[in-house]
Amino acid sequence: MSTVAVVALANLLAAVFCVTIFEFVRRKSPRTYAPKEALAPGTTPDIGLHRGKAGPPLTWVRPLMALSDEEVLRCGGFDVLVYLRFVKMATKIFAAFAPYAFVVLLPVNASVYFLTGETNTINSFNRLSMASMPAKDSRMWFHCLGVYILTAIALRFLQREAKWYTQLRHRFLTQETEARHRSV
């Protein structure tokens, strides 16, 4: 097994372990993650974590991602809002680039392995990646084009996020009613 596969497997196992622990703790103490009863009625959005209702695993993800920026800012704060927007942005970048990756790059990489009969690649992951591409192969232009497309997509989304972040920061700095805005 290659080093890349071992690292990917270790990351997957760590993620599954963390999500499993979170789900276990969430089911035992749902108020920890959604203190709806502790706040005034109607101040915290319902994401299915209150009154002991645990439901199926990961049912909290979709409602959490559907919350408006104002609700997240009010209930979770600035750091939570920035983190969730970052996750949404990464998902959008993946969704925008995935068609090119799956329709163009994957078949190009597979054609290198299956047409040339390369047997020096160890596993399926390397067979379907750029690892089996011979030096100075003309099919590398598909990867070059993919890099340009992915860069353009990422820069476009980052530009939008920078504009949003600047507007939010200006709004924060113009609020003079709270003492924390005047402290260093």
CSV table of N, CA, C and O in Angstrom, one decimal, residues 68-184:
chain,number,residue,atom,x,y,z
A,68,SER,N,-29.2,31.2,8.2
A,68,SER,CA,-28.7,32.4,7.6
A,68,SER,C,-27.5,33.0,8.3
A,68,SER,O,-27.3,32.6,9.5
A,69,ASP,N,-26.8,33.8,7.7
A,69,ASP,CA,-25.6,34.4,8.3
A,69,ASP,C,-25.9,35.2,9.6
A,69,ASP,O,-25.2,35.1,10.5
A,70,GLU,N,-27.0,35.8,9.6
A,70,GLU,CA,-27.4,36.6,10.8
A,70,GLU,C,-27.7,35.7,12.0
A,70,GLU,O,-27.3,36.0,13.1
A,71,GLU,N,-28.4,34.6,11.7
A,71,GLU,CA,-28.7,33.6,12.8
A,71,GLU,C,-27.4,33.0,13.3
A,71,GLU,O,-27.2,32.9,14.6
A,72,VAL,N,-26.5,32.6,12.5
A,72,VAL,CA,-25.2,32.1,12.9
A,72,VAL,C,-24.4,33.1,13.7
A,72,VAL,O,-23.8,32.8,14.7
A,73,LEU,N,-24.4,34.3,13.2
A,73,LEU,CA,-23.6,35.4,13.9
A,73,LEU,C,-24.2,35.7,15.2
A,73,LEU,O,-23.5,35.8,16.2
A,74,ARG,N,-25.5,35.7,15.4
A,74,ARG,CA,-26.2,36.0,16.6
A,74,ARG,C,-26.0,34.8,17.6
A,74,ARG,O,-25.7,35.0,18.8
A,75,CYS,N,-26.1,33.6,17.2
A,75,CYS,CA,-26.0,32.4,18.1
A,75,CYS,C,-24.6,31.9,18.3
A,75,CYS,O,-24.3,31.4,19.4
A,76,GLY,N,-23.8,31.9,17.3
A,76,GLY,CA,-22.5,31.2,17.4
A,76,GLY,C,-21.3,32.2,17.4
A,76,GLY,O,-20.3,31.8,17.8
A,77,GLY,N,-21.5,33.3,16.8
A,77,GLY,CA,-20.4,34.3,16.8
A,77,GLY,C,-19.7,34.3,15.5
A,77,GLY,O,-20.0,33.6,14.5
A,78,PHE,N,-18.7,35.2,15.4
A,78,PHE,CA,-18.0,35.5,14.2
A,78,PHE,C,-17.2,34.3,13.7
A,78,PHE,O,-17.2,34.0,12.5
A,79,ASP,N,-16.5,33.6,14.6
A,79,ASP,CA,-15.6,32.5,14.2
A,79,ASP,C,-16.4,31.4,13.6
A,79,ASP,O,-16.0,30.8,12.6
A,80,VAL,N,-17.6,31.1,14.2
A,80,VAL,CA,-18.4,30.0,13.7
A,80,VAL,C,-18.9,30.4,12.3
A,80,VAL,O,-19.0,29.6,11.4
A,81,LEU,N,-19.3,31.6,12.1
A,81,LEU,CA,-19.8,32.1,10.8
A,81,LEU,C,-18.8,32.0,9.8
A,81,LEU,O,-19.0,31.5,8.7
A,82,VAL,N,-17.5,32.4,10.1
A,82,VAL,CA,-16.5,32.4,9.1
A,82,VAL,C,-16.1,30.9,8.7
A,82,VAL,O,-16.0,30.6,7.6
A,83,TYR,N,-16.1,30.0,9.8
A,83,TYR,CA,-15.8,28.6,9.5
A,83,TYR,C,-16.9,28.0,8.6
A,83,TYR,O,-16.6,27.3,7.6
A,84,LEU,N,-18.2,28.2,8.9
A,84,LEU,CA,-19.3,27.7,8.1
A,84,LEU,C,-19.3,28.2,6.7
A,84,LEU,O,-19.5,27.5,5.7
A,85,ARG,N,-19.0,29.5,6.5
A,85,ARG,CA,-18.9,30.1,5.2
A,85,ARG,C,-17.7,29.5,4.4
A,85,ARG,O,-17.8,29.2,3.2
A,86,PHE,N,-16.6,29.2,5.1
A,86,PHE,CA,-15.4,28.5,4.5
A,86,PHE,C,-15.8,27.1,4.0
A,86,PHE,O,-15.5,26.8,2.9
A,87,VAL,N,-16.5,26.4,4.8
A,87,VAL,CA,-17.0,25.0,4.4
A,87,VAL,C,-17.9,25.1,3.2
A,87,VAL,O,-17.8,24.3,2.2
A,88,LYS,N,-18.8,26.1,3.2
A,88,LYS,CA,-19.7,26.2,2.1
A,88,LYS,C,-19.0,26.6,0.8
A,88,LYS,O,-19.3,26.1,-0.3
A,89,MET,N,-18.0,27.5,1.0
A,89,MET,CA,-17.2,27.9,-0.2
A,89,MET,C,-16.4,26.7,-0.8
A,89,MET,O,-16.4,26.5,-2.0
A,90,ALA,N,-15.8,25.9,0.1
A,90,ALA,CA,-15.1,24.8,-0.4
A,90,ALA,C,-16.0,23.8,-1.1
A,90,ALA,O,-15.6,23.2,-2.1
A,91,THR,N,-17.2,23.6,-0.6
A,91,THR,CA,-18.2,22.7,-1.2
A,91,THR,C,-18.6,23.3,-2.6
A,91,THR,O,-18.7,22.5,-3.6
A,92,LYS,N,-18.7,24.6,-2.7
A,92,LYS,CA,-19.1,25.2,-4.0
A,92,LYS,C,-18.0,25.0,-5.0
A,92,LYS,O,-18.2,24.8,-6.2
A,93,ILE,N,-16.7,25.2,-4.5
A,93,ILE,CA,-15.6,25.1,-5.4
A,93,ILE,C,-15.5,23.6,-5.9
A,93,ILE,O,-15.3,23.4,-7.1
A,94,PHE,N,-15.7,22.7,-5.1
A,94,PHE,CA,-15.6,21.3,-5.5
A,94,PHE,C,-16.8,21.0,-6.5
A,94,PHE,O,-16.5,20.3,-7.5
A,95,ALA,N,-18.0,21.5,-6.2
A,95,ALA,CA,-19.1,21.2,-7.1
A,95,ALA,C,-18.9,21.8,-8.4
A,95,ALA,O,-19.3,21.3,-9.5
A,96,ALA,N,-18.2,23.0,-8.5
A,96,ALA,CA,-18.0,23.7,-9.8
A,96,ALA,C,-16.9,23.0,-10.6
A,96,ALA,O,-17.0,22.9,-11.8
A,97,PHE,N,-15.9,22.4,-9.9
A,97,PHE,CA,-14.8,21.8,-10.7
A,97,PHE,C,-15.0,20.3,-10.9
A,97,PHE,O,-14.4,19.7,-11.8
A,98,ALA,N,-15.9,19.6,-10.1
A,98,ALA,CA,-16.1,18.2,-10.2
A,98,ALA,C,-16.5,17.7,-11.6
A,98,ALA,O,-16.0,16.6,-12.1
A,99,PRO,N,-17.4,18.4,-12.3
A,99,PRO,CA,-17.7,17.9,-13.7
A,99,PRO,C,-16.5,17.8,-14.6
A,99,PRO,O,-16.3,16.8,-15.3
A,100,TYR,N,-15.6,18.8,-14.6
A,100,TYR,CA,-14.4,18.7,-15.4
A,100,TYR,C,-13.5,17.5,-14.9
A,100,TYR,O,-13.0,16.8,-15.7
A,101,ALA,N,-13.4,17.4,-13.6
A,101,ALA,CA,-12.5,16.4,-13.1
A,101,ALA,C,-13.0,15.0,-13.4
A,101,ALA,O,-12.2,14.1,-13.8
A,102,PHE,N,-14.3,14.8,-13.3
A,102,PHE,CA,-14.8,13.4,-13.5
A,102,PHE,C,-15.1,13.1,-15.0
A,102,PHE,O,-14.9,12.0,-15.4
A,103,VAL,N,-15.4,14.1,-15.8
A,103,VAL,CA,-15.7,13.9,-17.2
A,103,VAL,C,-14.5,13.9,-18.1
A,103,VAL,O,-14.4,13.2,-19.0
A,104,VAL,N,-13.5,14.7,-17.7
A,104,VAL,CA,-12.3,14.9,-18.5
A,104,VAL,C,-11.1,14.2,-17.9
A,104,VAL,O,-10.5,13.4,-18.5
A,105,LEU,N,-10.7,14.7,-16.7
A,105,LEU,CA,-9.4,14.2,-16.2
A,105,LEU,C,-9.4,12.7,-15.8
A,105,LEU,O,-8.4,12.1,-16.1
A,106,LEU,N,-10.5,12.2,-15.2
A,106,LEU,CA,-10.5,10.8,-14.9
A,106,LEU,C,-10.3,9.9,-16.1
A,106,LEU,O,-9.5,9.0,-16.1
A,107,PRO,N,-11.1,10.1,-17.2
A,107,PRO,CA,-10.9,9.3,-18.4
A,107,PRO,C,-9.5,9.5,-19.0
A,107,PRO,O,-9.0,8.5,-19.5
A,108,VAL,N,-9.0,10.7,-19.0
A,108,VAL,CA,-7.6,10.9,-19.5
A,108,VAL,C,-6.6,10.1,-18.7
A,108,VAL,O,-5.8,9.4,-19.3
A,109,ASN,N,-6.7,10.1,-17.4
A,109,ASN,CA,-5.8,9.4,-16.6
A,109,ASN,C,-6.0,7.9,-16.8
A,109,ASN,O,-5.0,7.1,-16.8
A,110,ALA,N,-7.2,7.4,-16.9
A,110,ALA,CA,-7.5,6.0,-17.1
A,110,ALA,C,-6.9,5.6,-18.5
A,110,ALA,O,-6.4,4.5,-18.6
A,111,SER,N,-7.0,6.4,-19.5
A,111,SER,CA,-6.5,6.1,-20.8
A,111,SER,C,-5.0,5.9,-20.8
A,111,SER,O,-4.5,5.0,-21.6
A,112,VAL,N,-4.3,6.6,-20.0
A,112,VAL,CA,-2.9,6.4,-20.0
A,112,VAL,C,-2.5,5.0,-19.5
A,112,VAL,O,-1.7,4.3,-20.1
A,113,TYR,N,-3.2,4.6,-18.4
A,113,TYR,CA,-2.9,3.3,-17.9
A,113,TYR,C,-3.4,2.2,-18.8
A,113,TYR,O,-2.7,1.2,-19.1
A,114,PHE,N,-4.6,2.3,-19.3
A,114,PHE,CA,-5.2,1.2,-20.1
A,114,PHE,C,-4.7,1.1,-21.5
A,114,PHE,O,-4.6,0.0,-22.1
A,115,LEU,N,-4.3,2.2,-22.1
A,115,LEU,CA,-3.8,2.2,-23.5
A,115,LEU,C,-2.4,1.8,-23.5
A,115,LEU,O,-1.9,1.2,-24.5
A,116,THR,N,-1.6,2.2,-22.5
A,116,THR,CA,-0.1,2.0,-22.6
A,116,THR,C,0.2,0.7,-21.9
A,116,THR,O,1.3,0.2,-22.0
A,117,GLY,N,-0.7,0.2,-21.1
A,117,GLY,CA,-0.4,-1.1,-20.3
A,117,GLY,C,0.6,-0.9,-19.2
A,117,GLY,O,1.3,-1.9,-18.9
A,118,GLU,N,0.7,0.3,-18.7
A,118,GLU,CA,1.7,0.5,-17.6
A,118,GLU,C,1.4,-0.4,-16.5
A,118,GLU,O,0.2,-0.5,-16.0
A,119,THR,N,2.4,-1.1,-16.0
A,119,THR,CA,2.1,-2.0,-14.8
A,119,THR,C,2.9,-1.6,-13.6
A,119,THR,O,3.0,-2.3,-12.6
A,120,ASN,N,3.6,-0.4,-13.7
A,120,ASN,CA,4.4,0.0,-12.5
A,120,ASN,C,3.6,0.7,-11.4
A,120,ASN,O,4.1,1.1,-10.4
A,121,THR,N,2.3,0.9,-11.7
A,121,THR,CA,1.5,1.6,-10.7
A,121,THR,C,0.9,0.5,-9.8
A,121,THR,O,0.5,-0.6,-10.2
A,122,ILE,N,0.9,0.8,-8.5
A,122,ILE,CA,0.6,-0.3,-7.5
A,122,ILE,C,-0.9,-0.4,-7.3
A,122,ILE,O,-1.4,-1.5,-7.2
A,123,ASN,N,-1.7,0.7,-7.2
A,123,ASN,CA,-3.1,0.6,-6.8
A,123,ASN,C,-4.0,1.4,-7.8
A,123,ASN,O,-3.5,2.1,-8.6
A,124,SER,N,-5.2,1.2,-7.6
A,124,SER,CA,-6.2,1.9,-8.5
A,124,SER,C,-6.1,3.4,-8.4
A,124,SER,O,-6.4,4.1,-9.4
A,125,PHE,N,-5.9,3.9,-7.2
A,125,PHE,CA,-5.8,5.3,-7.0
A,125,PHE,C,-4.7,5.9,-7.9
A,125,PHE,O,-4.9,6.9,-8.6
A,126,ASN,N,-3.5,5.3,-7.9
A,126,ASN,CA,-2.4,5.8,-8.8
A,126,ASN,C,-2.7,5.6,-10.3
A,126,ASN,O,-2.3,6.4,-11.1
A,127,ARG,N,-3.5,4.5,-10.6
A,127,ARG,CA,-3.8,4.3,-12.0
A,127,ARG,C,-4.8,5.4,-12.5
A,127,ARG,O,-4.7,5.6,-13.7
A,128,LEU,N,-5.6,5.9,-11.7
A,128,LEU,CA,-6.5,6.9,-12.1
A,128,LEU,C,-6.1,8.3,-11.8
A,128,LEU,O,-6.9,9.3,-11.9
A,129,SER,N,-4.8,8.5,-11.4
A,129,SER,CA,-4.3,9.8,-11.1
A,129,SER,C,-3.2,10.2,-12.1
A,129,SER,O,-2.9,9.4,-13.0
A,130,MET,N,-2.6,11.3,-11.9
A,130,MET,CA,-1.6,11.8,-12.8
A,130,MET,C,-0.3,11.0,-12.6
A,130,MET,O,0.6,11.1,-13.4
A,131,ALA,N,-0.2,10.1,-11.6
A,131,ALA,CA,1.0,9.4,-11.3
A,131,ALA,C,1.4,8.5,-12.5
A,131,ALA,O,2.6,8.3,-12.6
A,132,SER,N,0.5,8.0,-13.2
A,132,SER,CA,0.9,7.0,-14.3
A,132,SER,C,1.2,7.7,-15.6
A,132,SER,O,1.5,7.1,-16.6
A,133,MET,N,1.1,9.1,-15.7
A,133,MET,CA,1.3,9.8,-16.9
A,133,MET,C,2.8,9.9,-17.2
A,133,MET,O,3.6,10.2,-16.4
A,134,PRO,N,3.1,9.4,-18.4
A,134,PRO,CA,4.5,9.5,-18.8
A,134,PRO,C,5.0,10.9,-19.0
A,134,PRO,O,4.2,11.8,-19.2
A,135,ALA,N,6.3,11.1,-18.9
A,135,ALA,CA,6.9,12.5,-19.0
A,135,ALA,C,6.7,13.0,-20.5
A,135,ALA,O,6.7,12.2,-21.4
A,136,LYS,N,6.4,14.2,-20.6
A,136,LYS,CA,6.1,14.9,-21.9
A,136,LYS,C,5.0,14.3,-22.7
A,136,LYS,O,5.0,14.4,-23.9
A,137,ASP,N,4.0,13.8,-22.0
A,137,ASP,CA,2.8,13.3,-22.7
A,137,ASP,C,1.9,14.5,-23.1
A,137,ASP,O,1.7,15.4,-22.3
A,138,SER,N,1.3,14.4,-24.3
A,138,SER,CA,0.5,15.5,-24.8
A,138,SER,C,-0.8,15.6,-24.0
A,138,SER,O,-1.4,16.7,-24.0
A,139,ARG,N,-1.2,14.6,-23.3
A,139,ARG,CA,-2.4,14.7,-22.5
A,139,ARG,C,-2.3,15.5,-21.2
A,139,ARG,O,-3.2,15.8,-20.5
A,140,MET,N,-1.1,15.9,-20.9
A,140,MET,CA,-0.8,16.8,-19.7
A,140,MET,C,-1.5,18.1,-19.9
A,140,MET,O,-1.8,18.8,-18.9
A,141,TRP,N,-1.8,18.5,-21.1
A,141,TRP,CA,-2.5,19.8,-21.3
A,141,TRP,C,-3.9,19.8,-20.7
A,141,TRP,O,-4.4,20.8,-20.3
A,142,PHE,N,-4.5,18.6,-20.6
A,142,PHE,CA,-5.8,18.6,-19.9
A,142,PHE,C,-5.7,18.9,-18.4
A,142,PHE,O,-6.5,19.6,-17.9
A,143,HIS,N,-4.5,18.5,-17.8
A,143,HIS,CA,-4.3,18.8,-16.4
A,143,HIS,C,-3.9,20.3,-16.3
A,143,HIS,O,-4.3,21.0,-15.3
A,144,CYS,N,-3.2,20.8,-17.2
A,144,CYS,CA,-2.8,22.2,-17.2
A,144,CYS,C,-4.1,23.1,-17.3
A,144,CYS,O,-4.2,24.1,-16.6
A,145,LEU,N,-5.0,22.8,-18.2
A,145,LEU,CA,-6.2,23.5,-18.4
A,145,LEU,C,-7.0,23.3,-17.1
A,145,LEU,O,-7.6,24.3,-16.6
A,146,GLY,N,-7.0,22.2,-16.5
A,146,GLY,CA,-7.7,21.9,-15.2
A,146,GLY,C,-7.2,22.8,-14.1
A,146,GLY,O,-8.0,23.4,-13.3
A,147,VAL,N,-5.9,23.0,-14.0
A,147,VAL,CA,-5.3,23.9,-13.0
A,147,VAL,C,-5.8,25.3,-13.2
A,147,VAL,O,-6.1,26.0,-12.3
A,148,TYR,N,-5.8,25.8,-14.5
A,148,TYR,CA,-6.3,27.1,-14.7
A,148,TYR,C,-7.8,27.3,-14.4
A,148,TYR,O,-8.2,28.3,-13.8
A,149,ILE,N,-8.6,26.3,-14.7
A,149,ILE,CA,-10.0,26.3,-14.4
A,149,ILE,C,-10.2,26.4,-12.9
A,149,ILE,O,-11.0,27.2,-12.4
A,150,LEU,N,-9.5,25.5,-12.2
A,150,LEU,CA,-9.7,25.4,-10.7
A,150,LEU,C,-9.2,26.7,-10.1
A,150,LEU,O,-9.8,27.2,-9.1
A,151,THR,N,-8.1,27.3,-10.6
A,151,THR,CA,-7.6,28.5,-10.0
A,151,THR,C,-8.6,29.6,-10.2
A,151,THR,O,-8.9,30.4,-9.3
A,152,ALA,N,-9.2,29.7,-11.4
A,152,ALA,CA,-10.2,30.8,-11.7
A,152,ALA,C,-11.4,30.6,-10.8
A,152,ALA,O,-11.9,31.6,-10.3
A,153,ILE,N,-11.9,29.4,-10.7
A,153,ILE,CA,-13.1,29.1,-9.8
A,153,ILE,C,-12.8,29.6,-8.4
A,153,ILE,O,-13.5,30.3,-7.7
A,154,ALA,N,-11.6,29.1,-7.9
A,154,ALA,CA,-11.3,29.4,-6.5
A,154,ALA,C,-11.1,30.9,-6.3
A,154,ALA,O,-11.6,31.5,-5.3
A,155,LEU,N,-10.4,31.6,-7.2
A,155,LEU,CA,-10.3,33.0,-7.0
A,155,LEU,C,-11.6,33.8,-7.1
A,155,LEU,O,-11.8,34.8,-6.4
A,156,ARG,N,-12.5,33.3,-7.9
A,156,ARG,CA,-13.8,34.0,-8.0
A,156,ARG,C,-14.6,33.8,-6.6
A,156,ARG,O,-15.1,34.8,-6.1
A,157,PHE,N,-14.6,32.6,-6.1
A,157,PHE,CA,-15.2,32.4,-4.8
A,157,PHE,C,-14.5,33.2,-3.7
A,157,PHE,O,-15.1,33.7,-2.8
A,158,LEU,N,-13.2,33.2,-3.7
A,158,LEU,CA,-12.4,33.9,-2.7
A,158,LEU,C,-12.7,35.4,-2.8
A,158,LEU,O,-12.7,36.1,-1.8
A,159,GLN,N,-12.8,35.9,-4.0
A,159,GLN,CA,-13.1,37.4,-4.2
A,159,GLN,C,-14.5,37.7,-3.5
A,159,GLN,O,-14.6,38.7,-2.8
A,160,ARG,N,-15.5,36.9,-3.7
A,160,ARG,CA,-16.8,37.1,-3.1
A,160,ARG,C,-16.7,37.0,-1.6
A,160,ARG,O,-17.3,37.8,-0.9
A,161,GLU,N,-15.9,36.1,-1.1
A,161,GLU,CA,-15.8,35.9,0.4
A,161,GLU,C,-15.0,37.1,1.0
A,161,GLU,O,-15.4,37.6,2.1
A,162,ALA,N,-14.0,37.6,0.3
A,162,ALA,CA,-13.3,38.8,0.8
A,162,ALA,C,-14.2,40.0,0.8
A,162,ALA,O,-14.1,40.8,1.8
A,163,LYS,N,-15.0,40.2,-0.2
A,163,LYS,CA,-16.0,41.3,-0.2
A,163,LYS,C,-16.9,41.2,1.0
A,163,LYS,O,-17.2,42.1,1.7
A,164,TRP,N,-17.5,40.0,1.2
A,164,TRP,CA,-18.4,39.7,2.3
A,164,TRP,C,-17.7,40.0,3.7
A,164,TRP,O,-18.2,40.6,4.6
A,165,TYR,N,-16.5,39.5,3.8
A,165,TYR,CA,-15.7,39.7,5.1
A,165,TYR,C,-15.5,41.1,5.3
A,165,TYR,O,-15.6,41.6,6.5
A,166,THR,N,-15.1,41.9,4.3
A,166,THR,CA,-14.9,43.3,4.5
A,166,THR,C,-16.1,44.0,4.9
A,166,THR,O,-16.1,44.9,5.8
A,167,GLN,N,-17.3,43.7,4.3
A,167,GLN,CA,-18.5,44.3,4.7
A,167,GLN,C,-18.9,44.0,6.2
A,167,GLN,O,-19.3,44.9,6.9
A,168,LEU,N,-18.7,42.8,6.5
A,168,LEU,CA,-19.0,42.4,7.9
A,168,LEU,C,-18.1,43.1,8.9
A,168,LEU,O,-18.5,43.5,10.0
A,169,ARG,N,-16.8,43.2,8.6
A,169,ARG,CA,-15.9,43.8,9.5
A,169,ARG,C,-16.2,45.3,9.6
A,169,ARG,O,-16.1,45.9,10.7
A,170,HIS,N,-16.6,46.0,8.5
A,170,HIS,CA,-17.0,47.4,8.6
A,170,HIS,C,-18.2,47.6,9.5
A,170,HIS,O,-18.3,48.5,10.3
A,171,ARG,N,-19.2,46.6,9.3
A,171,ARG,CA,-20.4,46.7,10.1
A,171,ARG,C,-20.0,46.5,11.6
A,171,ARG,O,-20.5,47.2,12.5
A,172,PHE,N,-19.1,45.6,11.9
A,172,PHE,CA,-18.7,45.4,13.3
A,172,PHE,C,-18.0,46.6,13.9
A,172,PHE,O,-18.3,47.0,15.0
A,173,LEU,N,-17.1,47.2,13.1
A,173,LEU,CA,-16.4,48.4,13.6
A,173,LEU,C,-17.2,49.6,13.7
A,173,LEU,O,-16.9,50.5,14.5
A,174,THR,N,-18.3,49.7,13.0
A,174,THR,CA,-19.2,50.9,13.2
A,174,THR,C,-20.2,50.8,14.3
A,174,THR,O,-20.8,51.8,14.6
A,175,GLN,N,-20.3,49.7,15.0
A,175,GLN,CA,-21.2,49.6,16.1
A,175,GLN,C,-20.4,50.2,17.4
A,175,GLN,O,-19.5,49.6,17.8
A,176,GLU,N,-21.0,51.2,17.9
A,176,GLU,CA,-20.3,51.9,19.0
A,176,GLU,C,-21.0,51.7,20.3
A,176,GLU,O,-20.5,52.2,21.3
A,177,THR,N,-22.0,50.8,20.3
A,177,THR,CA,-22.8,50.7,21.6
A,177,THR,C,-22.1,49.7,22.5
A,177,THR,O,-22.4,49.7,23.7
A,178,GLU,N,-21.2,48.8,22.1
A,178,GLU,CA,-20.7,47.8,22.9
A,178,GLU,C,-19.2,48.2,23.3
A,178,GLU,O,-18.5,48.7,22.6
A,179,ALA,N,-18.9,47.9,24.6
A,179,ALA,CA,-17.6,48.2,25.1
A,179,ALA,C,-16.5,47.4,24.5
A,179,ALA,O,-15.3,47.9,24.3
A,180,ARG,N,-16.8,46.2,24.0
A,180,ARG,CA,-15.7,45.4,23.4
A,180,ARG,C,-15.2,45.9,22.1
A,180,ARG,O,-14.1,45.6,21.6
A,181,HIS,N,-16.0,46.8,21.5
A,181,HIS,CA,-15.5,47.4,20.2
A,181,HIS,C,-14.5,48.5,20.5
A,181,HIS,O,-13.8,48.9,19.5
A,182,ARG,N,-14.4,49.0,21.7
A,182,ARG,CA,-13.5,50.1,22.0
A,182,ARG,C,-12.2,49.5,22.7
A,182,ARG,O,-11.4,50.3,23.1
A,183,SER,N,-12.1,48.2,22.9
A,183,SER,CA,-11.0,47.7,23.7
A,183,SER,C,-10.0,47.0,22.7
A,183,SER,O,-10.4,46.6,21.6
A,184,VAL,N,-8.8,46.9,23.1
A,184,VAL,CA,-7.8,46.3,22.3
A,184,VAL,C,-7.6,44.9,22.7
A,184,VAL,O,-7.6,44.5,23.8
